[in-house]
Structures are given as C-alpha cells and as structure tokens.
Tab-separated table of C-alpha atoms in Angstrom:
chain	number	residue	atom	x	y	z
A	1	MET	CA	57.785	92.578	-162.107
A	2	THR	CA	60.128	89.789	-161.154
A	3	THR	CA	63.089	92.168	-160.962
A	4	THR	CA	61.174	94.485	-158.624
A	5	ILE	CA	60.375	91.619	-156.262
A	6	ILE	CA	63.996	90.464	-156.231
A	7	TRP	CA	65.301	93.958	-155.477
A	8	THR	CA	62.742	94.424	-152.708
A	9	ILE	CA	63.774	91.182	-151.027
A	10	ALA	CA	67.458	92.018	-151.389
A	11	ILE	CA	67.066	95.504	-149.933
A	12	ILE	CA	65.050	94.233	-146.978
A	13	THR	CA	67.616	91.489	-146.319
A	14	ILE	CA	70.551	93.880	-146.488
A	15	LEU	CA	68.736	96.356	-144.246
A	16	GLY	CA	68.016	93.623	-141.701
A	17	VAL	CA	71.640	92.513	-141.626
A	18	VAL	CA	72.869	96.089	-141.195
A	19	LEU	CA	70.439	96.771	-138.366
A	20	ALA	CA	71.377	93.499	-136.672
A	21	VAL	CA	75.050	94.442	-136.774
A	22	VAL	CA	74.255	97.880	-135.358
A	23	LEU	CA	72.220	96.363	-132.517
A	24	TYR	CA	75.014	93.905	-131.759
A	25	LEU	CA	77.618	96.662	-131.571
A	26	VAL	CA	75.398	98.822	-129.362
A	27	ALA	CA	74.667	95.893	-127.035
A	28	LYS	CA	78.372	95.103	-126.726
A	29	LYS	CA	79.255	98.707	-125.968
A	30	PHE	CA	76.535	99.313	-123.382
A	31	LYS	CA	76.587	95.854	-121.856
A	32	VAL	CA	76.172	95.833	-118.061
A	33	GLU	CA	78.310	93.220	-116.374
A	34	GLU	CA	76.371	91.164	-113.823
A	35	ASP	CA	77.978	89.764	-110.725
A	36	PRO	CA	78.467	86.025	-111.324
A	37	ARG	CA	77.721	85.360	-107.659
A	38	ILE	CA	74.058	86.088	-108.308
A	39	ASP	CA	73.799	82.884	-110.319
A	40	GLU	CA	75.637	80.960	-107.619
A	41	VAL	CA	73.298	82.219	-104.907
A	42	GLU	CA	70.239	81.507	-107.029
A	43	LYS	CA	71.338	77.888	-107.435
A	44	VAL	CA	71.194	77.247	-103.674
A	45	MET	CA	67.766	78.879	-103.333
A	46	PRO	CA	64.666	76.637	-103.115
A	47	GLY	CA	63.188	78.154	-106.281
A	48	ALA	CA	59.694	78.577	-104.832
A	49	ASN	CA	59.412	82.220	-105.982
A	50	CYS	CA	56.755	82.677	-103.293
A	51	GLY	CA	57.674	86.231	-102.348
A	52	GLY	CA	57.904	85.383	-98.652
A	53	CYS	CA	61.307	87.050	-98.506
A	54	GLY	CA	59.808	90.340	-99.655
A	55	PHE	CA	61.156	90.172	-103.214
A	56	ALA	CA	59.537	89.236	-106.512
A	57	GLY	CA	61.376	85.930	-106.733
A	58	CYS	CA	64.457	83.958	-105.815
A	59	ARG	CA	66.707	85.756	-108.314
A	60	ALA	CA	65.733	89.175	-106.991
A	61	PHE	CA	66.479	87.899	-103.495
A	62	ALA	CA	69.856	86.567	-104.653
A	63	GLN	CA	70.722	89.929	-106.188
A	64	SER	CA	69.795	91.682	-102.950
A	65	CYS	CA	72.025	89.334	-100.951
A	66	VAL	CA	74.981	89.945	-103.276
A	67	GLU	CA	74.588	93.717	-103.121
A	68	ALA	CA	74.086	93.834	-99.344
A	69	MET	CA	76.936	94.333	-96.901
A	70	ASN	CA	75.468	91.722	-94.539
A	71	LEU	CA	72.565	89.272	-94.431
A	72	ASP	CA	70.806	90.625	-91.338
A	73	SER	CA	67.893	92.062	-93.321
A	74	ASN	CA	67.578	89.157	-95.774
A	75	TYR	CA	66.021	85.822	-94.901
A	76	CYS	CA	64.423	83.034	-96.921
A	77	PRO	CA	61.534	81.609	-94.861
A	78	VAL	CA	61.112	78.608	-97.155
A	79	GLY	CA	64.735	77.469	-97.067
A	80	GLY	CA	65.280	78.524	-93.484
A	81	ASN	CA	68.617	78.569	-91.724
A	82	ASP	CA	70.079	75.786	-93.898
A	83	VAL	CA	69.680	77.778	-97.114
A	84	MET	CA	70.927	80.965	-95.499
A	85	LYS	CA	74.100	79.175	-94.394
A	86	LYS	CA	74.716	78.145	-98.010
A	87	VAL	CA	74.131	81.716	-99.187
A	88	ALA	CA	76.556	82.990	-96.559
A	89	ALA	CA	79.156	80.449	-97.692
A	90	VAL	CA	78.899	81.642	-101.301
A	91	LEU	CA	79.259	85.294	-100.329
A	92	GLY	CA	81.787	84.782	-97.545
A	93	LEU	CA	79.531	86.401	-94.948
A	94	GLU	CA	78.193	85.411	-91.560
A	95	VAL	CA	74.537	84.825	-90.856
A	96	LYS	CA	72.631	84.608	-87.598
A	97	GLU	CA	70.217	81.752	-87.098
A	98	LYS	CA	66.583	82.732	-86.715
A	99	ALA	CA	63.850	80.871	-84.896
A	100	PRO	CA	61.492	79.016	-87.250
A	101	MET	CA	58.069	80.577	-87.736
A	102	VAL	CA	54.652	79.110	-88.450
A	103	ALA	CA	51.276	80.504	-89.459
A	104	VAL	CA	48.768	80.685	-86.589
A	105	VAL	CA	45.006	81.178	-86.961
A	106	ARG	CA	43.962	83.585	-84.217
A	107	CYS	CA	40.258	82.797	-84.255
A	108	ASN	CA	38.286	80.080	-82.496
A	109	GLY	CA	34.886	81.209	-83.722
A	110	THR	CA	33.573	77.776	-84.614
A	111	CYS	CA	29.964	77.143	-85.548
A	112	ALA	CA	29.247	76.258	-81.916
A	113	ASN	CA	31.071	79.227	-80.381
A	114	ARG	CA	29.944	81.855	-82.880
A	115	PRO	CA	26.427	81.198	-84.219
A	116	LYS	CA	25.403	82.655	-87.551
A	117	THR	CA	23.034	85.587	-87.699
A	118	ASN	CA	22.414	85.468	-91.473
A	119	GLU	CA	23.274	83.472	-94.588
A	120	TYR	CA	25.721	84.671	-97.243
A	121	ASP	CA	24.793	83.571	-100.764
A	122	GLY	CA	27.334	85.526	-102.802
A	123	TYR	CA	30.720	84.855	-104.349
A	124	GLN	CA	32.811	82.680	-102.042
A	125	SER	CA	35.762	84.925	-101.360
A	126	CYS	CA	36.849	86.412	-98.053
A	127	LYS	CA	38.010	89.581	-99.788
A	128	VAL	CA	34.686	90.075	-101.550
A	129	LYS	CA	32.713	89.126	-98.467
A	130	ALA	CA	34.624	91.590	-96.280
A	131	ALA	CA	34.060	94.364	-98.814
A	132	LEU	CA	30.304	93.759	-99.031
A	133	TYR	CA	29.308	93.564	-95.378
A	134	SER	CA	30.451	92.693	-91.863
A	135	GLY	CA	29.953	88.944	-92.086
A	136	ASP	CA	27.376	86.276	-91.375
A	137	THR	CA	27.961	86.249	-87.599
A	138	GLY	CA	27.861	88.806	-84.831
A	139	CYS	CA	31.660	89.109	-84.786
A	140	PHE	CA	33.010	91.780	-87.117
A	141	TYR	CA	36.650	90.718	-86.652
A	142	GLY	CA	36.803	86.923	-86.960
A	143	CYS	CA	37.424	84.482	-89.798
A	144	LEU	CA	35.025	84.707	-92.741
A	145	GLY	CA	35.541	81.064	-93.703
A	146	CYS	CA	35.722	81.343	-97.513
A	147	GLY	CA	39.250	79.954	-97.787
A	148	ASP	CA	41.267	82.701	-99.456
A	149	CYS	CA	44.215	81.564	-97.349
A	150	VAL	CA	43.884	78.024	-98.716
A	151	ALA	CA	44.048	79.290	-102.304
A	152	ALA	CA	47.039	81.508	-101.529
A	153	CYS	CA	49.181	78.743	-100.013
A	154	GLN	CA	51.525	77.206	-102.610
A	155	PHE	CA	52.567	74.361	-100.325
A	156	GLY	CA	49.180	72.892	-99.401
A	157	ALA	CA	49.721	73.694	-95.739
A	158	ILE	CA	46.209	75.080	-95.076
A	159	SER	CA	42.850	73.371	-95.326
A	160	MET	CA	39.330	74.244	-94.199
A	161	ASP	CA	37.772	72.173	-91.428
A	162	PRO	CA	34.146	71.477	-92.447
A	163	GLU	CA	33.046	70.977	-88.837
A	164	THR	CA	34.430	74.203	-87.401
A	165	GLY	CA	34.434	76.293	-90.580
A	166	LEU	CA	37.950	77.504	-89.757
A	167	PRO	CA	41.287	77.031	-91.538
A	168	VAL	CA	43.755	74.495	-90.146
A	169	VAL	CA	47.520	74.893	-90.619
A	170	ASP	CA	49.742	71.853	-91.151
A	171	GLU	CA	52.918	72.722	-89.257
A	172	GLU	CA	55.041	70.244	-91.187
A	173	LYS	CA	54.138	71.769	-94.554
A	174	CYS	CA	54.042	75.426	-93.520
A	175	THR	CA	57.090	77.378	-94.682
A	176	ALA	CA	56.086	80.700	-93.089
A	177	CYS	CA	56.123	82.416	-96.476
A	178	GLY	CA	53.371	84.777	-95.319
A	179	ALA	CA	51.118	84.365	-98.357
A	180	CYS	CA	48.149	83.409	-96.170
A	181	VAL	CA	48.749	86.425	-93.942
A	182	LYS	CA	48.522	88.743	-96.947
A	183	ALA	CA	45.452	86.956	-98.316
A	184	CYS	CA	43.380	87.294	-95.123
A	185	PRO	CA	41.369	90.560	-95.172
A	186	ARG	CA	40.635	90.316	-91.427
A	187	ARG	CA	44.287	89.788	-90.402
A	188	VAL	CA	43.272	86.663	-88.514
A	189	ILE	CA	46.398	84.711	-89.534
A	190	GLU	CA	49.730	85.682	-88.007
A	191	LEU	CA	53.291	84.392	-88.285
A	192	ARG	CA	54.543	83.431	-84.830
A	193	ASN	CA	57.551	81.707	-83.366
A	194	LYS	CA	57.130	77.945	-83.767
A	195	GLY	CA	58.516	77.406	-80.283
A	196	PRO	CA	60.540	74.582	-78.735
A	197	LYS	CA	59.044	71.221	-79.742
A	198	GLY	CA	56.305	73.162	-81.519
A	199	ARG	CA	54.893	74.435	-78.229
A	200	ARG	CA	53.419	77.919	-78.159
A	201	VAL	CA	50.807	80.001	-76.376
A	202	PHE	CA	48.704	82.650	-78.113
A	203	VAL	CA	45.423	84.532	-77.831
A	204	SER	CA	43.010	82.969	-80.316
A	205	CYS	CA	40.909	86.089	-80.788
A	206	VAL	CA	41.175	89.403	-82.660
A	207	ASN	CA	37.935	91.009	-81.456
A	208	MET	CA	38.585	94.532	-80.162
A	209	GLU	CA	35.068	95.269	-78.957
A	210	LYS	CA	34.236	95.688	-75.298
A	211	GLY	CA	33.937	92.567	-73.209
A	212	ALA	CA	30.166	92.287	-73.029
A	213	VAL	CA	29.710	92.864	-76.764
A	214	ALA	CA	32.528	90.487	-77.719
A	215	ARG	CA	31.244	87.735	-75.432
A	216	LYS	CA	27.750	88.108	-76.834
A	217	SER	CA	28.969	87.462	-80.393
A	218	CYS	CA	31.365	84.623	-79.474
A	219	LYS	CA	31.537	82.395	-76.397
A	220	VAL	CA	35.329	82.207	-76.398
A	221	ALA	CA	36.136	85.824	-77.223
A	222	CYS	CA	38.751	87.803	-75.346
A	223	ILE	CA	36.963	90.249	-73.067
A	224	GLY	CA	40.034	92.297	-72.168
A	225	CYS	CA	39.690	91.642	-68.439
A	226	GLY	CA	43.459	91.765	-67.897
A	227	LYS	CA	43.703	88.677	-65.680
A	228	CYS	CA	46.272	87.112	-68.008
A	229	GLU	CA	48.383	90.261	-67.951
A	230	LYS	CA	48.450	90.254	-64.165
A	231	ALA	CA	49.225	86.527	-64.000
A	232	CYS	CA	52.215	86.646	-66.400
A	233	PRO	CA	55.475	86.909	-64.415
A	234	PHE	CA	57.513	87.815	-67.520
A	235	GLY	CA	55.573	90.831	-68.801
A	236	ALA	CA	54.783	89.068	-72.089
A	237	ILE	CA	51.092	90.039	-72.228
A	238	LYS	CA	49.623	93.436	-72.943
A	239	VAL	CA	45.949	94.359	-73.133
A	240	GLU	CA	45.257	97.132	-75.625
A	241	HIS	CA	41.975	98.104	-77.274
A	242	ASN	CA	40.086	95.487	-75.213
A	243	LEU	CA	42.290	92.690	-76.588
A	244	ALA	CA	45.162	90.740	-75.035
A	245	TYR	CA	48.283	89.969	-77.055
A	246	ILE	CA	51.171	87.663	-76.117
A	247	ASP	CA	54.677	88.652	-77.205
A	248	PHE	CA	56.282	85.356	-78.244
A	249	GLU	CA	59.753	86.834	-77.733
A	250	LYS	CA	59.064	87.277	-74.011
A	251	CYS	CA	56.773	84.295	-73.413
A	252	ARG	CA	58.356	81.440	-71.399
A	253	LEU	CA	55.430	79.022	-71.867
A	254	CYS	CA	54.548	78.893	-68.179
A	255	ARG	CA	50.835	78.814	-69.160
A	256	LYS	CA	49.657	80.724	-66.110
A	257	CYS	CA	47.660	82.922	-68.477
A	258	VAL	CA	45.869	79.864	-69.886
A	259	VAL	CA	44.664	78.955	-66.418
A	260	GLU	CA	43.541	82.474	-65.568
A	261	CYS	CA	41.609	83.198	-68.795
A	262	PRO	CA	37.883	83.076	-67.904
A	263	THR	CA	36.687	82.514	-71.494
A	264	GLY	CA	39.311	80.078	-72.791
A	265	ALA	CA	40.532	82.549	-75.411
A	266	ILE	CA	44.197	81.683	-74.786
A	267	HIS	CA	45.368	78.488	-76.477
A	268	ASP	CA	48.357	76.292	-75.691
A	269	VAL	CA	49.535	74.021	-78.511
A	270	ASN	CA	51.504	70.747	-78.474
A	271	PHE	CA	51.878	70.512	-74.715
A	272	PRO	CA	51.809	66.953	-73.313
A	273	THR	CA	49.467	67.761	-70.438
A	274	PRO	CA	46.852	70.440	-69.842
A	275	PRO	CA	47.746	73.242	-67.464
A	276	VAL	CA	46.776	72.621	-63.866
A	277	LYS	CA	45.416	75.404	-61.777
A	278	PRO	CA	47.337	75.539	-58.519
A	279	ALA	CA	45.287	74.620	-55.491
A	280	PRO	CA	44.500	77.560	-53.278
A	281	LYS	CA	46.699	77.774	-50.254
A	282	PRO	CA	44.933	76.715	-47.043
A	283	ALA	CA	44.084	79.585	-44.829
A	284	ALA	CA	46.417	79.940	-41.912
A	285	PRO	CA	44.756	79.003	-38.595
A	286	ALA	CA	43.640	81.963	-36.630
A	287	GLN	CA	46.042	82.685	-33.866
A	288	THR	CA	44.358	82.819	-30.478
A	289	VAL	CA	45.773	85.650	-28.504
A	290	THR	CA	45.891	84.843	-24.832
A	291	PRO	CA	45.425	87.948	-22.791
A	292	ALA	CA	48.332	88.861	-20.598
A	293	PRO	CA	47.683	88.172	-16.904
A	294	LYS	CA	46.573	91.193	-15.056
A	295	PRO	CA	48.900	92.343	-12.329
A	296	ALA	CA	47.744	91.294	-8.869
A	297	GLU	CA	45.848	94.043	-7.256
A	298	THR	CA	47.258	95.089	-3.916
A	299	ALA	CA	44.679	94.653	-1.222
A	300	ALA	CA	43.533	97.892	0.160
A	301	PRO	CA	44.462	98.262	3.802
A	302	ALA	CA	41.572	97.401	6.027
A	303	ALA	CA	39.994	100.348	7.597
A	304	GLU	CA	40.974	100.632	11.243
A	305	LYS	CA	38.095	100.007	13.495
A	306	PRO	CA	37.589	102.734	15.985
A	307	VAL	CA	38.809	101.613	19.393
A	308	ALA	CA	36.253	101.925	22.040
A	309	PRO	CA	37.401	104.221	24.790
A	310	VAL	CA	38.484	102.338	27.893
A	311	LYS	CA	36.670	103.380	30.915
A	312	GLU	CA	38.982	104.163	33.776
A	313	THR	CA	37.968	102.396	36.955
A	314	GLU	CA	38.943	103.961	40.153
A	315	HIS	CA	40.758	101.681	42.519
A	316	LYS	CA	40.487	102.864	46.066
A	317	VAL	CA	43.602	102.112	48.000
A	318	GLU	CA	42.931	101.497	51.587
A	319	PRO	CA	45.569	102.721	53.960
A	320	GLU	CA	47.475	99.985	55.656
A	321	LYS	CA	46.582	99.385	59.171
A	322	LYS	CA	49.415	99.692	61.552
A	323	SER	CA	50.031	96.532	63.297
A	324	GLU	CA	49.627	96.718	66.953
A	325	GLU	CA	52.700	96.382	68.748
C-alpha cells in the first residue's frame, strides 16, 4: 500500500516536470517579441483606462501609437496635448495640437421651464426610464434626470443640481473622455470645443419637434425659426429637423444669435458681460421734394380790337376870289 502511494507520487511528479519542460520549450520557440516602445509609451500615459481614446485601456492605446505611422488618428483626451507630446518624443514623431474639449449639457429643461406631466416611481436609471416610456414631462428629447452620466464619470466632474434637476459639468475636472456622452440615452450631452478662456456658444436644446409643440412642452425650447441662422455672419448655424445647431469650428463668438433667439435657447458661457442688442438705427428724415418751378407762361397776345371805320368828312374847297385890281 505504501509502495503504491510512493510510486503514484513519483510518477505524477515526473510527469509534471516533463510537461513543464515541454511547455517551456514550446513557449520559447513560439515566443512573440513585443516592441519595447510600448512599455515606454505606457509609462507616460495617465493610466486612467477610461476608454476615451477609443481603446480598451492605456496599453492598447500605446500599442496603437507604436504601430501607427503617425499620431493624427490617436489622441488621449485625459492627458491632452502634454501627454501626446511625450508620446511623440518617445516614438520620434510629430503631433498636432488639438483644441481642448469639454462636456456640454444641451438641455435647459428645468423644473420651471419644463413642468412634469406625471410621476416616475420606477428604478432610477436614465437607460431604464428611456426604455420604459417617453419621460415624466412633455418633452420626449430632453434630460431624464436620473444621473447615469454622474455614475459614468470617473473624475467626479458631473453632479446633479437638485433645484433644476439637470446635470452640471465642472470644467476644471472634465477630461472630455466621453463616458457621459455614451451613458446618456437621449444624447443630451455633447463634447464641444472648450473655447478661448472657456467661452462658448451653443444651442441648449435637442427637441426636434415643430415649434408650437416644442414650445408647449418647454418654455425655452428651440422652435426652429431660423432667426439665428440668418443673423450669423459666419455661416456657423444650420437649422435642420426643426432644430438649430452651432458648428463650434466656424463660430467666432459674436453672440448675434444669442440676441436674436426669441426663446433664449442659445446659451453663452463664461462671457464677462451679457450680449447687448444693437439699438435700431433711426429712420432717415423724409426728404421733402421741392417741385421744380414751372416755366413762365408766355402771355397770349391780346386780341386786336376792331378799329372803328373812320368816317370821311367832305371838305368843300371854296374857289379863291380874284382880287380886284
């Protein structure tokens, strides 16, 4: 009995050693050499593994950068231009600087602007709420207010305002990773250019219904009137599907659209002063046209009065008397 146990243990041990040696030899023969630059690039990455770059994590992003011919299609939103310069230095490539982005909530449907039509008493999730029904207000496009974006943000850059019921983005903490954009089922949150000094102009509405219907469900909805599009001198605004959209690449922050918007759907952020509507130009005084003087009329020649016929008087001439001699 004891001998059997000893032989069993010995055989299993020998078999394990043999298999280990075989696995080692196979691994050495079929080993795939990895580019050492991947580790170097990964070291300069922020290590957030947020997926904002479009890859599963920082190492996958580093591998993509090493394998790419250039860095035009790769960008780390968390590290920004500083990290990309370090990556370019490791790989010996050039990189173009990109404008910083920030998450923007394109909905101003506060409790005052968008009154509730019913009460939702289910699981507090925007995704679940959007799947069950159209929402607890008359707007079928706006924010649902359950805070899925808050839970998705790894950097604590989003919080819910209890007074308005809308999410608020902290610009200093936002890394533009895009996690909140993916988490929002209504596509209310958008990544936009942060702008010089944090100044930007955008349409805070995503309602694509006709003007009367949209205005009925929310006081500050975009009604698609097109006044902003006509007022923009740079062609940065387009109205499609009853909704205006501002292209931040073309926008020059003149804020003429903010002044023209009749519902206040266009927001301007971080400007020192509110936009001032230009005073209407005074009407030009009516020019009095003085009639040209009429040419003097030539007096008609007076009609000649008929001359009365002169009566001929006979003068009798007496013969001269001969003087008497």
